[in-house]
mmCIF file of C-alpha atoms in Angstrom:
data_model
loop_
_atom_site.group_PDB
_atom_site.id
_atom_site.type_symbol
_atom_site.label_atom_id
_atom_site.label_comp_id
_atom_site.label_asym_id
_atom_site.label_seq_id
_atom_site.Cartn_x
_atom_site.Cartn_y
_atom_site.Cartn_z
ATOM 1 C CA UNK A 22 -9.372 -83.007 -55.778
ATOM 2 C CA UNK A 23 -6.965 -80.076 -55.526
ATOM 3 C CA UNK A 24 -7.464 -77.392 -52.877
ATOM 4 C CA UNK A 25 -7.931 -74.795 -55.603
ATOM 5 C CA UNK A 26 -10.772 -76.714 -57.269
ATOM 6 C CA UNK A 27 -12.327 -77.516 -53.895
ATOM 7 C CA UNK A 28 -12.283 -73.858 -52.898
ATOM 8 C CA UNK A 29 -13.759 -72.820 -56.241
ATOM 9 C CA UNK A 30 -16.592 -75.348 -55.885
ATOM 10 C CA UNK A 31 -17.342 -74.160 -52.349
ATOM 11 C CA UNK A 32 -17.501 -70.562 -53.503
ATOM 12 C CA UNK A 33 -19.765 -71.420 -56.440
ATOM 13 C CA UNK A 34 -22.014 -73.581 -54.250
ATOM 14 C CA UNK A 35 -22.368 -70.712 -51.809
ATOM 15 C CA UNK A 36 -23.359 -68.290 -54.556
ATOM 16 C CA UNK A 37 -25.920 -70.799 -55.867
ATOM 17 C CA UNK A 38 -27.523 -71.094 -52.432
ATOM 18 C CA UNK A 39 -26.171 -74.600 -51.751
ATOM 19 C CA UNK A 40 -24.569 -74.151 -48.320
ATOM 20 C CA UNK A 41 -24.632 -77.858 -47.488
ATOM 21 C CA UNK A 42 -22.666 -78.689 -50.631
ATOM 22 C CA UNK A 43 -20.181 -75.933 -49.840
ATOM 23 C CA UNK A 44 -19.601 -77.447 -46.407
ATOM 24 C CA UNK A 45 -19.405 -81.113 -47.432
ATOM 25 C CA UNK A 46 -17.772 -81.202 -50.880
ATOM 26 C CA UNK A 47 -14.616 -82.820 -49.485
ATOM 27 C CA UNK A 48 -16.687 -85.519 -47.791
ATOM 28 C CA UNK A 49 -18.532 -86.188 -51.060
ATOM 29 C CA UNK A 50 -15.314 -86.549 -53.003
ATOM 30 C CA UNK A 51 -13.892 -88.876 -50.362
ATOM 31 C CA UNK A 52 -16.957 -91.114 -50.585
ATOM 32 C CA UNK A 53 -16.825 -91.001 -54.383
ATOM 33 C CA UNK A 54 -13.169 -92.064 -54.372
ATOM 34 C CA UNK A 55 -13.819 -94.922 -51.957
ATOM 35 C CA UNK A 56 -16.790 -96.189 -53.980
ATOM 36 C CA UNK A 57 -15.059 -95.487 -57.312
ATOM 37 C CA UNK A 58 -18.114 -93.577 -58.510
ATOM 38 C CA UNK A 59 -18.410 -92.422 -62.100
ATOM 39 C CA UNK A 60 -19.230 -88.819 -62.965
ATOM 40 C CA UNK A 61 -22.979 -89.358 -63.209
ATOM 41 C CA UNK A 62 -23.125 -91.395 -59.988
ATOM 42 C CA UNK A 63 -21.163 -88.691 -58.195
ATOM 43 C CA UNK A 64 -23.532 -86.004 -59.494
ATOM 44 C CA UNK A 65 -26.513 -88.126 -58.396
ATOM 45 C CA UNK A 66 -24.988 -88.465 -54.921
ATOM 46 C CA UNK A 67 -24.469 -84.719 -54.551
ATOM 47 C CA UNK A 68 -27.918 -83.765 -55.822
ATOM 48 C CA UNK A 69 -29.694 -86.435 -53.730
ATOM 49 C CA UNK A 70 -27.929 -85.323 -50.560
ATOM 50 C CA UNK A 71 -28.659 -81.673 -51.233
ATOM 51 C CA UNK A 72 -32.332 -82.407 -51.857
ATOM 52 C CA UNK A 73 -32.579 -84.441 -48.626
ATOM 53 C CA UNK A 74 -31.068 -81.545 -46.680
ATOM 54 C CA UNK A 75 -33.468 -79.054 -48.267
ATOM 55 C CA UNK A 76 -36.470 -81.319 -47.640
ATOM 56 C CA UNK A 77 -35.509 -81.677 -43.996
ATOM 57 C CA UNK A 78 -35.026 -77.923 -43.659
ATOM 58 C CA UNK A 79 -38.425 -77.275 -45.272
ATOM 59 C CA UNK A 80 -40.038 -79.895 -43.011
ATOM 60 C CA UNK A 81 -38.641 -78.329 -39.839
ATOM 61 C CA UNK A 82 -39.661 -74.853 -41.007
ATOM 62 C CA UNK A 83 -43.160 -76.097 -41.840
ATOM 63 C CA UNK A 84 -43.551 -77.598 -38.370
ATOM 64 C CA UNK A 85 -42.299 -74.398 -36.762
ATOM 65 C CA UNK A 86 -44.942 -72.315 -38.562
ATOM 66 C CA UNK A 87 -47.773 -74.837 -38.172
ATOM 67 C CA UNK A 88 -48.678 -74.042 -34.543
ATOM 68 C CA UNK A 89 -49.103 -77.736 -33.839
ATOM 69 C CA UNK A 90 -49.348 -78.385 -30.075
ATOM 70 C CA UNK A 91 -46.842 -81.248 -30.422
ATOM 71 C CA UNK A 92 -45.266 -83.337 -33.170
ATOM 72 C CA UNK A 93 -46.474 -86.836 -32.261
ATOM 73 C CA UNK A 94 -46.679 -89.453 -34.992
ATOM 74 C CA UNK A 95 -48.935 -92.471 -35.490
ATOM 75 C CA UNK A 96 -46.109 -94.709 -34.261
ATOM 76 C CA UNK A 97 -46.676 -93.143 -30.837
ATOM 77 C CA UNK A 98 -50.422 -93.810 -30.825
ATOM 78 C CA UNK A 99 -51.521 -96.750 -28.641
ATOM 79 C CA UNK A 100 -54.027 -98.534 -30.854
ATOM 80 C CA UNK A 101 -54.202 -101.407 -28.340
ATOM 81 C CA UNK A 102 -55.951 -99.067 -25.897
ATOM 82 C CA UNK A 103 -58.696 -98.449 -28.471
ATOM 83 C CA UNK A 104 -59.634 -101.969 -29.610
ATOM 84 C CA UNK A 105 -62.765 -100.757 -31.415
ATOM 85 C CA UNK A 106 -60.671 -98.475 -33.648
ATOM 86 C CA UNK A 107 -59.440 -100.168 -36.824
ATOM 87 C CA UNK A 108 -55.770 -99.135 -37.264
ATOM 88 C CA UNK A 109 -56.052 -99.748 -41.000
ATOM 89 C CA UNK A 110 -58.525 -96.874 -41.384
ATOM 90 C CA UNK A 111 -56.169 -94.449 -39.682
ATOM 91 C CA UNK A 112 -53.140 -95.711 -41.583
ATOM 92 C CA UNK A 113 -55.070 -95.354 -44.832
ATOM 93 C CA UNK A 114 -55.530 -91.686 -43.966
ATOM 94 C CA UNK A 115 -51.785 -91.448 -43.345
ATOM 95 C CA UNK A 116 -51.163 -92.278 -47.016
ATOM 96 C CA UNK A 117 -52.542 -88.747 -47.580
ATOM 97 C CA UNK A 118 -54.678 -89.797 -50.522
ATOM 98 C CA UNK A 119 -57.445 -87.614 -49.077
ATOM 99 C CA UNK A 120 -55.074 -84.636 -49.163
ATOM 100 C CA UNK A 121 -54.122 -85.422 -52.746
ATOM 101 C CA UNK A 122 -57.838 -85.444 -53.564
ATOM 102 C CA UNK A 123 -58.490 -82.208 -51.649
ATOM 103 C CA UNK A 124 -60.896 -84.082 -49.386
ATOM 104 C CA UNK A 125 -61.377 -83.904 -45.617
ATOM 105 C CA UNK A 126 -61.023 -86.120 -42.557
ATOM 106 C CA UNK A 127 -63.140 -85.994 -39.394
ATOM 107 C CA UNK A 128 -62.251 -87.647 -36.094
ATOM 108 C CA UNK A 129 -65.209 -87.954 -33.723
ATOM 109 C CA UNK A 130 -65.388 -89.186 -30.149
ATOM 110 C CA UNK A 131 -65.456 -88.225 -26.480
ATOM 111 C CA UNK A 132 -62.605 -86.326 -24.819
ATOM 112 C CA UNK A 133 -59.325 -88.109 -24.215
ATOM 113 C CA UNK A 134 -59.486 -90.849 -26.853
ATOM 114 C CA UNK A 135 -56.634 -89.482 -28.965
ATOM 115 C CA UNK A 136 -58.434 -87.531 -31.677
ATOM 116 C CA UNK A 137 -55.999 -84.635 -31.532
ATOM 117 C CA UNK A 138 -53.026 -87.005 -31.507
ATOM 118 C CA UNK A 139 -54.187 -88.603 -34.759
ATOM 119 C CA UNK A 140 -55.021 -85.227 -36.330
ATOM 120 C CA UNK A 141 -51.556 -83.906 -35.475
ATOM 121 C CA UNK A 142 -49.910 -87.090 -36.749
ATOM 122 C CA UNK A 143 -51.691 -86.694 -40.085
ATOM 123 C CA UNK A 144 -50.537 -83.076 -40.245
ATOM 124 C CA UNK A 145 -46.941 -84.066 -39.492
ATOM 125 C CA UNK A 146 -47.092 -86.697 -42.245
ATOM 126 C CA UNK A 147 -48.504 -84.108 -44.654
ATOM 127 C CA UNK A 148 -45.750 -81.655 -43.760
ATOM 128 C CA UNK A 149 -43.134 -84.352 -44.335
ATOM 129 C CA UNK A 150 -44.687 -84.960 -47.767
ATOM 130 C CA UNK A 151 -44.314 -81.301 -48.698
ATOM 131 C CA UNK A 152 -47.767 -79.933 -47.885
ATOM 132 C CA UNK A 153 -48.243 -76.729 -45.905
ATOM 133 C CA UNK A 154 -50.135 -77.226 -42.646
ATOM 134 C CA UNK A 155 -51.753 -75.101 -39.944
ATOM 135 C CA UNK A 156 -53.343 -76.029 -36.604
ATOM 136 C CA UNK A 157 -56.033 -74.167 -34.692
ATOM 137 C CA UNK A 158 -58.815 -74.897 -32.257
ATOM 138 C CA UNK A 159 -62.248 -73.840 -33.499
ATOM 139 C CA UNK A 160 -62.526 -71.423 -30.579
ATOM 140 C CA UNK A 161 -59.212 -69.716 -31.434
ATOM 141 C CA UNK A 162 -60.093 -69.482 -35.106
ATOM 142 C CA UNK A 163 -63.469 -67.875 -34.407
ATOM 143 C CA UNK A 164 -61.994 -65.460 -31.857
ATOM 144 C CA UNK A 165 -59.260 -64.351 -34.260
ATOM 145 C CA UNK A 166 -61.691 -63.923 -37.143
ATOM 146 C CA UNK A 167 -64.092 -61.893 -35.002
ATOM 147 C CA UNK A 168 -61.313 -59.583 -33.833
ATOM 148 C CA UNK A 169 -60.050 -58.913 -37.348
ATOM 149 C CA UNK A 170 -63.582 -58.463 -38.682
ATOM 150 C CA UNK A 171 -64.162 -55.785 -36.052
ATOM 151 C CA UNK A 172 -60.906 -54.138 -37.124
ATOM 152 C CA UNK A 173 -61.830 -54.299 -40.812
ATOM 153 C CA UNK A 174 -59.107 -56.840 -41.635
ATOM 154 C CA UNK A 175 -61.153 -60.006 -42.014
ATOM 155 C CA UNK A 176 -59.992 -60.780 -45.559
ATOM 156 C CA UNK A 177 -56.354 -60.759 -44.518
ATOM 157 C CA UNK A 178 -56.964 -63.029 -41.531
ATOM 158 C CA UNK A 179 -59.054 -65.449 -43.570
ATOM 159 C CA UNK A 180 -55.898 -66.097 -45.567
ATOM 160 C CA UNK A 181 -54.321 -67.676 -42.485
ATOM 161 C CA UNK A 182 -56.927 -70.441 -42.664
ATOM 162 C CA UNK A 183 -57.254 -70.615 -46.455
ATOM 163 C CA UNK A 184 -53.594 -70.793 -47.517
ATOM 164 C CA UNK A 185 -52.430 -74.110 -45.997
ATOM 165 C CA UNK A 186 -52.928 -77.327 -47.906
ATOM 166 C CA UNK A 187 -54.081 -78.972 -44.681
ATOM 167 C CA UNK A 188 -55.985 -77.034 -42.013
ATOM 168 C CA UNK A 189 -56.434 -78.854 -38.689
ATOM 169 C CA UNK A 190 -59.464 -77.583 -36.753
ATOM 170 C CA UNK A 191 -59.457 -79.032 -33.252
ATOM 171 C CA UNK A 192 -62.142 -79.220 -30.562
ATOM 172 C CA UNK A 193 -65.294 -78.572 -32.570
ATOM 173 C CA UNK A 194 -68.197 -78.688 -30.140
ATOM 174 C CA UNK A 195 -66.577 -77.589 -26.891
ATOM 175 C CA UNK A 196 -68.041 -74.093 -27.210
ATOM 176 C CA UNK A 197 -71.471 -73.120 -28.530
ATOM 177 C CA UNK A 198 -71.249 -70.445 -31.228
ATOM 178 C CA UNK A 199 -73.467 -67.512 -32.022
ATOM 179 C CA UNK A 200 -74.907 -67.249 -35.514
ATOM 180 C CA UNK A 201 -72.420 -64.573 -36.579
ATOM 181 C CA UNK A 202 -69.559 -66.767 -35.368
ATOM 182 C CA UNK A 203 -70.947 -69.781 -37.222
ATOM 183 C CA UNK A 204 -71.073 -67.650 -40.355
ATOM 184 C CA UNK A 205 -67.313 -67.053 -40.056
ATOM 185 C CA UNK A 206 -66.803 -70.815 -39.843
ATOM 186 C CA UNK A 207 -68.968 -71.232 -42.926
ATOM 187 C CA UNK A 208 -66.765 -68.783 -44.835
ATOM 188 C CA UNK A 209 -63.656 -70.843 -44.068
ATOM 189 C CA UNK A 210 -65.301 -74.173 -44.914
ATOM 190 C CA UNK A 211 -66.943 -72.963 -48.109
ATOM 191 C CA UNK A 212 -63.810 -71.217 -49.424
ATOM 192 C CA UNK A 213 -61.709 -74.337 -48.807
ATOM 193 C CA UNK A 214 -64.318 -76.671 -50.348
ATOM 194 C CA UNK A 215 -62.720 -78.869 -53.032
ATOM 195 C CA UNK A 216 -59.609 -76.651 -52.983
ATOM 196 C CA UNK A 217 -57.704 -77.900 -49.937
ATOM 197 C CA UNK A 218 -58.150 -80.305 -47.042
ATOM 198 C CA UNK A 219 -59.481 -79.976 -43.515
ATOM 199 C CA UNK A 220 -58.789 -82.363 -40.656
ATOM 200 C CA UNK A 221 -61.130 -81.756 -37.737
ATOM 201 C CA UNK A 222 -61.812 -83.281 -34.352
ATOM 202 C CA UNK A 223 -65.113 -83.092 -32.526
ATOM 203 C CA UNK A 224 -66.704 -84.493 -29.389
ATOM 204 C CA UNK A 225 -70.135 -84.072 -30.967
ATOM 205 C CA UNK A 226 -71.958 -86.158 -33.527
ATOM 206 C CA UNK A 227 -72.852 -84.356 -36.741
ATOM 207 C CA UNK A 228 -76.521 -84.408 -35.724
ATOM 208 C CA UNK A 229 -75.575 -82.172 -32.777
ATOM 209 C CA UNK A 230 -73.776 -79.557 -34.855
ATOM 210 C CA UNK A 231 -76.943 -77.490 -35.251
ATOM 211 C CA UNK A 232 -76.857 -76.836 -31.505
ATOM 212 C CA UNK A 233 -73.098 -76.237 -31.497
ATOM 213 C CA UNK A 234 -73.241 -73.736 -34.356
ATOM 214 C CA UNK A 235 -76.386 -72.050 -33.103
ATOM 215 C CA UNK A 236 -78.157 -72.305 -36.450
ATOM 216 C CA UNK A 237 -79.514 -75.445 -38.107
ATOM 217 C CA UNK A 238 -79.457 -73.933 -41.605
ATOM 218 C CA UNK A 239 -75.818 -72.854 -41.337
ATOM 219 C CA UNK A 240 -74.884 -76.196 -39.781
ATOM 220 C CA UNK A 241 -76.463 -78.011 -42.723
ATOM 221 C CA UNK A 242 -74.630 -75.792 -45.214
ATOM 222 C CA UNK A 243 -71.305 -76.363 -43.433
ATOM 223 C CA UNK A 244 -71.775 -80.121 -43.177
ATOM 224 C CA UNK A 245 -72.895 -80.326 -46.800
ATOM 225 C CA UNK A 246 -69.528 -78.979 -47.943
ATOM 226 C CA UNK A 247 -67.437 -80.612 -45.245
ATOM 227 C CA UNK A 248 -68.809 -84.138 -45.667
ATOM 228 C CA UNK A 249 -69.149 -84.206 -49.455
ATOM 229 C CA UNK A 250 -65.609 -85.581 -49.694
ATOM 230 C CA UNK A 251 -64.717 -86.731 -46.205
ATOM 231 C CA UNK A 252 -63.321 -89.735 -44.361
ATOM 232 C CA UNK A 253 -65.034 -90.074 -40.971
ATOM 233 C CA UNK A 254 -63.524 -92.066 -38.109
ATOM 234 C CA UNK A 255 -65.355 -92.513 -34.796
ATOM 235 C CA UNK A 256 -63.382 -93.355 -31.662
ATOM 236 C CA UNK A 257 -65.596 -94.435 -28.781
ATOM 237 C CA UNK A 258 -63.111 -96.015 -26.379
ATOM 238 C CA UNK A 259 -61.756 -95.022 -22.958
ATOM 239 C CA UNK A 260 -59.806 -91.862 -22.200
ATOM 240 C CA UNK A 261 -55.999 -91.931 -22.356
ATOM 241 C CA UNK A 262 -55.825 -89.035 -19.930
ATOM 242 C CA UNK A 263 -58.036 -90.844 -17.420
ATOM 243 C CA UNK A 264 -55.915 -93.981 -17.810
ATOM 244 C CA UNK A 265 -52.752 -92.031 -17.018
ATOM 245 C CA UNK A 266 -54.433 -90.306 -14.075
ATOM 246 C CA UNK A 267 -55.610 -93.625 -12.636
ATOM 247 C CA UNK A 268 -52.094 -95.035 -12.921
ATOM 248 C CA UNK A 269 -50.730 -92.000 -11.074
ATOM 249 C CA UNK A 270 -53.315 -92.466 -8.301
ATOM 250 C CA UNK A 271 -52.429 -96.150 -8.037
ATOM 251 C CA UNK A 272 -48.737 -95.282 -7.667
ATOM 252 C CA UNK A 273 -49.556 -92.729 -4.971
ATOM 253 C CA UNK A 274 -51.577 -95.340 -3.072
ATOM 254 C CA UNK A 275 -48.749 -97.882 -3.321
ATOM 255 C CA UNK A 276 -46.227 -95.355 -2.004
ATOM 256 C CA UNK A 277 -48.543 -94.397 0.864
#
């Protein structure tokens, strides 16, 4: 390819918002020459590469805006430490069929068993697949909604929790809510019902949610919408954090 044509393509690619193509056109043509690609194969190569670059850029941007506490995947989850947990159930969730169906997923169990890890991994997978995601603890969500309600901006703040395709609500049950706070939770759950997905983690059984939410009627209304289309996974094994702490203590004893 002549320098004149190469320069013209780079300029056009830049104007079309294809910066990667502008930077790599010479590399593409070299690969095309080596592989003796036809015109259509060359075009397919260029478009496929450009799409991959855009998908990766969108993925990284989605993670940056998601407020996830980390970006762990299911490959990093130690299923062997939770023998009572069927990996197939979790991996079925990772196919994101529940997100496609605008359903929910609930991960229940005591502290330290990896509920948040799995919830984050599902969110990362959803982001990779092109879905928008957002992470919050229940306590943070309620506090933010209360503050904006007091300032007369509740509708705007609700959008933060209604816009994403997948909303991860972590640590349900660690703080007892007042009725007015539970009503804010109800607004989020009811407005997302059958429109988008929620992934939540909780250290409480659903029968205990009446106490957590401070109102049995509101708890029933929330659970009615949340569980209508919901995959529930219970994890009742030992704590990862305790395991790591015990190992650290053992090492300290050995050194001493």
